[in-house]
mmCIF file of N, CA and C in Angstrom:
data_model
loop_
_atom_site.group_PDB
_atom_site.id
_atom_site.type_symbol
_atom_site.label_atom_id
_atom_site.label_comp_id
_atom_site.label_asym_id
_atom_site.label_seq_id
_atom_site.Cartn_x
_atom_site.Cartn_y
_atom_site.Cartn_z
ATOM 1 N N MET C 233 -59.846 43.971 12.402
ATOM 2 C CA MET C 233 -59.804 45.406 12.516
ATOM 3 C C MET C 233 -58.808 46.008 11.520
ATOM 4 N N ILE C 234 -57.560 45.513 11.536
ATOM 5 C CA ILE C 234 -56.534 45.985 10.602
ATOM 6 C C ILE C 234 -56.070 44.789 9.775
ATOM 7 N N ASN C 235 -56.008 44.965 8.483
ATOM 8 C CA ASN C 235 -55.531 43.920 7.586
ATOM 9 C C ASN C 235 -54.004 44.012 7.545
ATOM 10 N N TRP C 236 -53.361 43.233 8.392
ATOM 11 C CA TRP C 236 -51.906 43.314 8.528
ATOM 12 C C TRP C 236 -51.179 42.789 7.294
ATOM 13 N N ALA C 237 -51.780 41.875 6.565
ATOM 14 C CA ALA C 237 -51.166 41.399 5.322
ATOM 15 C C ALA C 237 -51.063 42.558 4.318
ATOM 16 N N HIS C 238 -52.103 43.377 4.262
ATOM 17 C CA HIS C 238 -52.085 44.547 3.384
ATOM 18 C C HIS C 238 -50.989 45.524 3.821
ATOM 19 N N VAL C 239 -50.878 45.740 5.117
ATOM 20 C CA VAL C 239 -49.850 46.641 5.646
ATOM 21 C C VAL C 239 -48.457 46.116 5.289
ATOM 22 N N ALA C 240 -48.248 44.808 5.427
ATOM 23 C CA ALA C 240 -46.949 44.214 5.099
ATOM 24 C C ALA C 240 -46.629 44.393 3.617
ATOM 25 N N GLU C 241 -47.641 44.276 2.751
ATOM 26 C CA GLU C 241 -47.438 44.503 1.320
ATOM 27 C C GLU C 241 -47.020 45.945 1.050
ATOM 28 N N LEU C 242 -47.696 46.890 1.710
ATOM 29 C CA LEU C 242 -47.339 48.305 1.541
ATOM 30 C C LEU C 242 -45.913 48.562 2.002
ATOM 31 N N TYR C 243 -45.577 47.998 3.149
ATOM 32 C CA TYR C 243 -44.231 48.173 3.694
ATOM 33 C C TYR C 243 -43.190 47.613 2.731
ATOM 34 N N ALA C 244 -43.436 46.430 2.186
ATOM 35 C CA ALA C 244 -42.506 45.817 1.240
ATOM 36 C C ALA C 244 -42.383 46.659 -0.025
ATOM 37 N N GLU C 245 -43.482 47.232 -0.442
ATOM 38 C CA GLU C 245 -43.489 48.049 -1.656
ATOM 39 C C GLU C 245 -42.732 49.360 -1.473
ATOM 40 N N PHE C 246 -42.937 50.020 -0.311
ATOM 41 C CA PHE C 246 -42.368 51.349 -0.092
ATOM 42 C C PHE C 246 -41.026 51.343 0.616
ATOM 43 N N GLY C 247 -40.771 50.375 1.473
ATOM 44 C CA GLY C 247 -39.576 50.402 2.306
ATOM 45 C C GLY C 247 -39.821 51.248 3.546
ATOM 46 N N GLU C 248 -38.927 51.140 4.510
ATOM 47 C CA GLU C 248 -39.092 51.785 5.831
ATOM 48 C C GLU C 248 -39.296 53.296 5.736
ATOM 49 N N ASP C 249 -38.377 54.001 5.105
ATOM 50 C CA ASP C 249 -38.449 55.470 5.098
ATOM 51 C C ASP C 249 -39.695 55.992 4.399
ATOM 52 N N ALA C 250 -39.974 55.472 3.229
ATOM 53 C CA ALA C 250 -41.141 55.938 2.492
ATOM 54 C C ALA C 250 -42.435 55.535 3.206
ATOM 55 N N PHE C 251 -42.436 54.363 3.843
ATOM 56 C CA PHE C 251 -43.627 53.927 4.564
ATOM 57 C C PHE C 251 -43.914 54.860 5.734
ATOM 58 N N VAL C 252 -42.894 55.267 6.448
ATOM 59 C CA VAL C 252 -43.077 56.212 7.561
ATOM 60 C C VAL C 252 -43.620 57.535 7.032
ATOM 61 N N GLU C 253 -43.152 57.982 5.880
ATOM 62 C CA GLU C 253 -43.686 59.201 5.267
ATOM 63 C C GLU C 253 -45.155 59.025 4.895
ATOM 64 N N VAL C 254 -45.489 57.867 4.347
ATOM 65 C CA VAL C 254 -46.881 57.577 3.995
ATOM 66 C C VAL C 254 -47.758 57.665 5.245
ATOM 67 N N LEU C 255 -47.281 57.121 6.351
ATOM 68 C CA LEU C 255 -48.045 57.175 7.602
ATOM 69 C C LEU C 255 -48.254 58.611 8.069
ATOM 70 N N GLN C 256 -47.240 59.440 7.932
ATOM 71 C CA GLN C 256 -47.361 60.840 8.339
ATOM 72 C C GLN C 256 -48.391 61.573 7.479
ATOM 73 N N VAL C 257 -48.340 61.360 6.184
ATOM 74 C CA VAL C 257 -49.306 61.984 5.276
ATOM 75 C C VAL C 257 -50.708 61.451 5.574
ATOM 76 N N PHE C 258 -50.799 60.142 5.771
ATOM 77 C CA PHE C 258 -52.078 59.507 6.084
ATOM 78 C C PHE C 258 -52.704 60.149 7.317
ATOM 79 N N MET C 259 -51.948 60.267 8.381
ATOM 80 C CA MET C 259 -52.510 60.811 9.618
ATOM 81 C C MET C 259 -52.909 62.272 9.450
ATOM 82 N N SER C 260 -52.121 63.028 8.716
ATOM 83 C CA SER C 260 -52.461 64.426 8.461
ATOM 84 C C SER C 260 -53.777 64.529 7.684
ATOM 85 N N GLU C 261 -53.909 63.721 6.646
ATOM 86 C CA GLU C 261 -55.120 63.757 5.832
ATOM 87 C C GLU C 261 -56.338 63.252 6.610
ATOM 88 N N VAL C 262 -56.150 62.232 7.425
ATOM 89 C CA VAL C 262 -57.258 61.708 8.226
ATOM 90 C C VAL C 262 -57.681 62.733 9.270
ATOM 91 N N THR C 263 -56.738 63.414 9.865
ATOM 92 C CA THR C 263 -57.071 64.456 10.842
ATOM 93 C C THR C 263 -57.931 65.528 10.184
ATOM 94 N N GLU C 264 -57.544 65.954 8.986
ATOM 95 C CA GLU C 264 -58.341 66.932 8.243
ATOM 96 C C GLU C 264 -59.706 66.355 7.870
ATOM 97 N N GLY C 265 -59.718 65.101 7.448
ATOM 98 C CA GLY C 265 -60.972 64.455 7.069
ATOM 99 C C GLY C 265 -61.930 64.326 8.239
ATOM 100 N N LEU C 266 -61.405 64.023 9.415
ATOM 101 C CA LEU C 266 -62.251 63.932 10.607
ATOM 102 C C LEU C 266 -62.794 65.310 10.991
ATOM 103 N N ALA C 267 -61.967 66.345 10.838
ATOM 104 C CA ALA C 267 -62.433 67.705 11.127
ATOM 105 C C ALA C 267 -63.540 68.102 10.146
ATOM 106 N N THR C 268 -63.381 67.718 8.889
ATOM 107 C CA THR C 268 -64.409 68.009 7.883
ATOM 108 C C THR C 268 -65.691 67.263 8.214
ATOM 109 N N LEU C 269 -65.569 65.995 8.617
ATOM 110 C CA LEU C 269 -66.746 65.227 9.012
ATOM 111 C C LEU C 269 -67.425 65.858 10.217
ATOM 112 N N ALA C 270 -66.644 66.274 11.188
ATOM 113 C CA ALA C 270 -67.207 66.888 12.394
ATOM 114 C C ALA C 270 -67.983 68.160 12.064
ATOM 115 N N ALA C 271 -67.493 68.911 11.075
ATOM 116 C CA ALA C 271 -68.130 70.182 10.711
ATOM 117 C C ALA C 271 -69.242 70.028 9.678
ATOM 118 N N ALA C 272 -69.381 68.850 9.093
ATOM 119 C CA ALA C 272 -70.378 68.639 8.032
ATOM 120 C C ALA C 272 -71.781 68.920 8.547
ATOM 121 N N GLN C 273 -72.580 69.524 7.681
ATOM 122 C CA GLN C 273 -73.949 69.870 8.036
ATOM 123 C C GLN C 273 -74.974 69.097 7.210
ATOM 124 N N SER C 274 -74.772 69.076 5.918
ATOM 125 C CA SER C 274 -75.773 68.475 5.029
ATOM 126 C C SER C 274 -75.469 66.991 4.814
ATOM 127 N N PRO C 275 -76.473 66.232 4.371
ATOM 128 C CA PRO C 275 -76.209 64.835 4.017
ATOM 129 C C PRO C 275 -75.120 64.700 2.944
ATOM 130 N N ALA C 276 -75.099 65.622 1.979
ATOM 131 C CA ALA C 276 -74.087 65.562 0.917
ATOM 132 C C ALA C 276 -72.678 65.766 1.485
ATOM 133 N N GLU C 277 -72.531 66.709 2.392
ATOM 134 C CA GLU C 277 -71.229 66.932 3.019
ATOM 135 C C GLU C 277 -70.803 65.709 3.827
ATOM 136 N N HIS C 278 -71.753 65.119 4.520
ATOM 137 C CA HIS C 278 -71.452 63.901 5.275
ATOM 138 C C HIS C 278 -71.047 62.764 4.342
ATOM 139 N N ARG C 279 -71.796 62.598 3.259
ATOM 140 C CA ARG C 279 -71.484 61.522 2.309
ATOM 141 C C ARG C 279 -70.070 61.680 1.767
ATOM 142 N N GLU C 280 -69.693 62.892 1.401
ATOM 143 C CA GLU C 280 -68.353 63.149 0.878
ATOM 144 C C GLU C 280 -67.278 62.852 1.923
ATOM 145 N N SER C 281 -67.530 63.245 3.156
ATOM 146 C CA SER C 281 -66.563 62.991 4.221
ATOM 147 C C SER C 281 -66.433 61.500 4.520
ATOM 148 N N PHE C 282 -67.570 60.814 4.600
ATOM 149 C CA PHE C 282 -67.533 59.369 4.813
ATOM 150 C C PHE C 282 -66.761 58.683 3.682
ATOM 151 N N HIS C 283 -67.011 59.121 2.454
ATOM 152 C CA HIS C 283 -66.359 58.517 1.296
ATOM 153 C C HIS C 283 -64.840 58.730 1.359
ATOM 154 N N PHE C 284 -64.418 59.936 1.657
ATOM 155 C CA PHE C 284 -62.985 60.233 1.757
ATOM 156 C C PHE C 284 -62.331 59.380 2.839
ATOM 157 N N LEU C 285 -62.953 59.335 4.005
ATOM 158 C CA LEU C 285 -62.374 58.566 5.112
ATOM 159 C C LEU C 285 -62.374 57.070 4.824
ATOM 160 N N LYS C 286 -63.387 56.585 4.112
ATOM 161 C CA LYS C 286 -63.426 55.176 3.719
ATOM 162 C C LYS C 286 -62.216 54.854 2.841
ATOM 163 N N GLY C 287 -61.948 55.703 1.866
ATOM 164 C CA GLY C 287 -60.795 55.487 0.995
ATOM 165 C C GLY C 287 -59.486 55.497 1.758
ATOM 166 N N ALA C 288 -59.350 56.442 2.670
ATOM 167 C CA ALA C 288 -58.137 56.504 3.484
ATOM 168 C C ALA C 288 -57.984 55.238 4.313
ATOM 169 N N ALA C 289 -59.069 54.794 4.921
ATOM 170 C CA ALA C 289 -59.030 53.589 5.753
ATOM 171 C C ALA C 289 -58.634 52.368 4.922
ATOM 172 N N LEU C 290 -59.206 52.237 3.745
ATOM 173 C CA LEU C 290 -58.880 51.092 2.886
ATOM 174 C C LEU C 290 -57.427 51.122 2.437
ATOM 175 N N ASN C 291 -56.889 52.311 2.206
ATOM 176 C CA ASN C 291 -55.493 52.429 1.771
ATOM 177 C C ASN C 291 -54.526 51.829 2.778
ATOM 178 N N LEU C 292 -54.856 51.905 4.065
ATOM 179 C CA LEU C 292 -53.954 51.392 5.088
ATOM 180 C C LEU C 292 -54.469 50.116 5.741
ATOM 181 N N GLY C 293 -55.513 49.541 5.193
ATOM 182 C CA GLY C 293 -55.989 48.258 5.698
ATOM 183 C C GLY C 293 -56.847 48.331 6.944
ATOM 184 N N PHE C 294 -57.425 49.480 7.223
ATOM 185 C CA PHE C 294 -58.302 49.642 8.391
ATOM 186 C C PHE C 294 -59.709 49.199 7.993
ATOM 187 N N GLU C 295 -59.920 47.912 7.942
ATOM 188 C CA GLU C 295 -61.152 47.362 7.378
ATOM 189 C C GLU C 295 -62.398 47.684 8.196
ATOM 190 N N GLU C 296 -62.311 47.632 9.504
ATOM 191 C CA GLU C 296 -63.480 47.929 10.345
ATOM 192 C C GLU C 296 -63.897 49.388 10.188
ATOM 193 N N VAL C 297 -62.929 50.277 10.174
ATOM 194 C CA VAL C 297 -63.218 51.703 9.988
ATOM 195 C C VAL C 297 -63.828 51.925 8.606
ATOM 196 N N ALA C 298 -63.261 51.288 7.596
ATOM 197 C CA ALA C 298 -63.771 51.447 6.230
ATOM 198 C C ALA C 298 -65.220 50.980 6.123
ATOM 199 N N ALA C 299 -65.540 49.869 6.774
ATOM 200 C CA ALA C 299 -66.916 49.362 6.725
ATOM 201 C C ALA C 299 -67.877 50.332 7.387
ATOM 202 N N LEU C 300 -67.459 50.921 8.484
ATOM 203 C CA LEU C 300 -68.297 51.894 9.180
ATOM 204 C C LEU C 300 -68.475 53.157 8.333
ATOM 205 N N CYS C 301 -67.408 53.599 7.681
ATOM 206 C CA CYS C 301 -67.507 54.750 6.780
ATOM 207 C C CYS C 301 -68.430 54.441 5.605
ATOM 208 N N ASP C 302 -68.342 53.228 5.082
ATOM 209 C CA ASP C 302 -69.211 52.820 3.983
ATOM 210 C C ASP C 302 -70.668 52.862 4.412
ATOM 211 N N GLU C 303 -70.930 52.363 5.614
ATOM 212 C CA GLU C 303 -72.304 52.397 6.130
ATOM 213 C C GLU C 303 -72.798 53.832 6.274
ATOM 214 N N GLY C 304 -71.951 54.711 6.805
ATOM 215 C CA GLY C 304 -72.322 56.120 6.930
ATOM 216 C C GLY C 304 -72.556 56.768 5.585
ATOM 217 N N GLU C 305 -71.708 56.444 4.613
ATOM 218 C CA GLU C 305 -71.857 57.000 3.274
ATOM 219 C C GLU C 305 -73.186 56.572 2.651
ATOM 220 N N ILE C 306 -73.501 55.310 2.758
ATOM 221 C CA ILE C 306 -74.761 54.797 2.202
ATOM 222 C C ILE C 306 -75.950 55.449 2.895
ATOM 223 N N ARG C 307 -75.884 55.561 4.212
ATOM 224 C CA ARG C 307 -76.992 56.161 4.957
ATOM 225 C C ARG C 307 -77.141 57.650 4.600
ATOM 226 N N ALA C 308 -76.030 58.357 4.456
ATOM 227 C CA ALA C 308 -76.106 59.780 4.080
ATOM 228 C C ALA C 308 -76.650 59.940 2.667
ATOM 229 N N GLU C 309 -76.245 59.048 1.777
ATOM 230 C CA GLU C 309 -76.731 59.085 0.394
ATOM 231 C C GLU C 309 -78.253 58.908 0.340
ATOM 232 N N SER C 310 -78.762 58.028 1.185
ATOM 233 C CA SER C 310 -80.212 57.773 1.184
ATOM 234 C C SER C 310 -80.954 58.679 2.176
ATOM 235 N N ARG C 311 -80.203 59.596 2.780
ATOM 236 C CA ARG C 311 -80.752 60.549 3.748
ATOM 237 C C ARG C 311 -81.336 59.868 4.986
ATOM 238 N N ALA C 312 -80.806 58.690 5.308
ATOM 239 C CA ALA C 312 -81.167 57.999 6.549
ATOM 240 C C ALA C 312 -80.300 58.571 7.679
ATOM 241 N N ASP C 313 -80.635 58.238 8.886
ATOM 242 C CA ASP C 313 -79.880 58.728 10.045
ATOM 243 C C ASP C 313 -78.484 58.108 10.055
ATOM 244 N N PHE C 314 -77.455 58.941 10.096
ATOM 245 C CA PHE C 314 -76.069 58.473 10.083
ATOM 246 C C PHE C 314 -75.294 59.008 11.291
ATOM 247 N N ILE C 315 -75.979 59.565 12.257
ATOM 248 C CA ILE C 315 -75.326 60.180 13.415
ATOM 249 C C ILE C 315 -74.520 59.151 14.220
ATOM 250 N N GLU C 316 -75.057 57.942 14.360
ATOM 251 C CA GLU C 316 -74.341 56.901 15.111
ATOM 252 C C GLU C 316 -73.026 56.540 14.416
ATOM 253 N N GLN C 317 -73.061 56.400 13.095
ATOM 254 C CA GLN C 317 -71.845 56.081 12.356
ATOM 255 C C GLN C 317 -70.823 57.207 12.489
ATOM 256 N N LYS C 318 -71.304 58.436 12.412
ATOM 257 C CA LYS C 318 -70.410 59.588 12.538
ATOM 258 C C LYS C 318 -69.720 59.568 13.897
ATOM 259 N N ALA C 319 -70.487 59.362 14.949
ATOM 260 C CA ALA C 319 -69.921 59.347 16.298
ATOM 261 C C ALA C 319 -68.914 58.208 16.458
ATOM 262 N N GLN C 320 -69.239 57.050 15.915
ATOM 263 C CA GLN C 320 -68.334 55.904 16.036
ATOM 264 C C GLN C 320 -67.039 56.132 15.265
ATOM 265 N N ILE C 321 -67.126 56.716 14.086
ATOM 266 C CA ILE C 321 -65.935 56.985 13.283
ATOM 267 C C ILE C 321 -65.019 57.973 13.989
ATOM 268 N N MET C 322 -65.614 58.986 14.614
ATOM 269 C CA MET C 322 -64.821 60.001 15.301
ATOM 270 C C MET C 322 -64.011 59.385 16.451
ATOM 271 N N ILE C 323 -64.454 58.270 16.983
ATOM 272 C CA ILE C 323 -63.733 57.573 18.052
ATOM 273 C C ILE C 323 -62.858 56.456 17.486
ATOM 274 N N LEU C 324 -63.417 55.655 16.592
ATOM 275 C CA LEU C 324 -62.737 54.458 16.111
ATOM 276 C C LEU C 324 -61.525 54.762 15.243
ATOM 277 N N PHE C 325 -61.612 55.755 14.376
ATOM 278 C CA PHE C 325 -60.481 56.029 13.483
ATOM 279 C C PHE C 325 -59.234 56.410 14.285
ATOM 280 N N PRO C 326 -59.308 57.379 15.197
ATOM 281 C CA PRO C 326 -58.106 57.709 15.972
ATOM 282 C C PRO C 326 -57.607 56.547 16.840
ATOM 283 N N SER C 327 -58.510 55.785 17.436
ATOM 284 C CA SER C 327 -58.062 54.682 18.290
ATOM 285 C C SER C 327 -57.428 53.567 17.457
ATOM 286 N N THR C 328 -57.936 53.331 16.262
ATOM 287 C CA THR C 328 -57.344 52.329 15.382
ATOM 288 C C THR C 328 -55.953 52.766 14.953
ATOM 289 N N PHE C 329 -55.808 54.045 14.619
ATOM 290 C CA PHE C 329 -54.481 54.529 14.231
ATOM 291 C C PHE C 329 -53.514 54.465 15.400
ATOM 292 N N ALA C 330 -53.974 54.772 16.600
ATOM 293 C CA ALA C 330 -53.107 54.682 17.778
ATOM 294 C C ALA C 330 -52.633 53.245 17.976
ATOM 295 N N GLN C 331 -53.536 52.278 17.837
ATOM 296 C CA GLN C 331 -53.162 50.867 17.936
ATOM 297 C C GLN C 331 -52.156 50.527 16.841
ATOM 298 N N PHE C 332 -52.417 51.005 15.641
ATOM 299 C CA PHE C 332 -51.533 50.771 14.502
ATOM 300 C C PHE C 332 -50.127 51.290 14.798
ATOM 301 N N GLU C 333 -50.041 52.525 15.265
ATOM 302 C CA GLU C 333 -48.737 53.140 15.557
ATOM 303 C C GLU C 333 -47.946 52.336 16.580
ATOM 304 N N GLN C 334 -48.644 51.793 17.561
ATOM 305 C CA GLN C 334 -47.972 51.050 18.635
ATOM 306 C C GLN C 334 -47.487 49.673 18.195
ATOM 307 N N THR C 335 -48.115 49.092 17.178
ATOM 308 C CA THR C 335 -47.832 47.694 16.870
ATOM 309 C C THR C 335 -47.325 47.405 15.465
ATOM 310 N N TRP C 336 -47.302 48.365 14.560
ATOM 311 C CA TRP C 336 -47.026 48.024 13.172
ATOM 312 C C TRP C 336 -45.633 47.448 12.958
ATOM 313 N N ARG C 337 -44.647 47.954 13.640
ATOM 314 C CA ARG C 337 -43.289 47.425 13.446
ATOM 315 C C ARG C 337 -43.203 45.960 13.868
ATOM 316 N N ASP C 338 -43.825 45.634 14.992
ATOM 317 C CA ASP C 338 -43.833 44.237 15.448
ATOM 318 C C ASP C 338 -44.603 43.353 14.471
ATOM 319 N N ARG C 339 -45.725 43.854 13.968
ATOM 320 C CA ARG C 339 -46.528 43.075 13.030
ATOM 321 C C ARG C 339 -45.783 42.851 11.716
ATOM 322 N N ILE C 340 -45.048 43.863 11.255
ATOM 323 C CA ILE C 340 -44.278 43.733 10.020
ATOM 324 C C ILE C 340 -43.164 42.711 10.217
ATOM 325 N N ALA C 341 -42.501 42.754 11.368
ATOM 326 C CA ALA C 341 -41.435 41.803 11.671
ATOM 327 C C ALA C 341 -41.963 40.371 11.669
ATOM 328 N N LEU C 342 -43.152 40.168 12.207
ATOM 329 C CA LEU C 342 -43.755 38.835 12.237
ATOM 330 C C LEU C 342 -44.135 38.364 10.839
ATOM 331 N N ALA C 343 -44.570 39.303 10.006
ATOM 332 C CA ALA C 343 -44.983 38.952 8.652
ATOM 333 C C ALA C 343 -43.782 38.646 7.747
ATOM 334 N N GLY C 344 -42.643 39.236 8.090
ATOM 335 C CA GLY C 344 -41.459 39.089 7.245
ATOM 336 C C GLY C 344 -40.739 37.864 7.510
#
């Protein structure tokens, strides 16, 4: 679900304070991205939202979320039904981040 090795690399690269700032910016941008996805009407708007959220997910190692966003993006691009992916992302992204928030410090300590 979460690539903890990637998270540990980011933490090592940024340090504690900057990493916490990155998380705050990440959550703010994801919240906006989810709102944009929720409001999307056309396949093109959906594709753009899926693409943005996929990039955000990959940046923080949320591999399962990224794969689901990729699937939604591909389906929106081909104008196939993507409603299931949209619904799953709206639930999975926030729950993954909540899990991340609760455990990242412990996971970083174990990796270090």
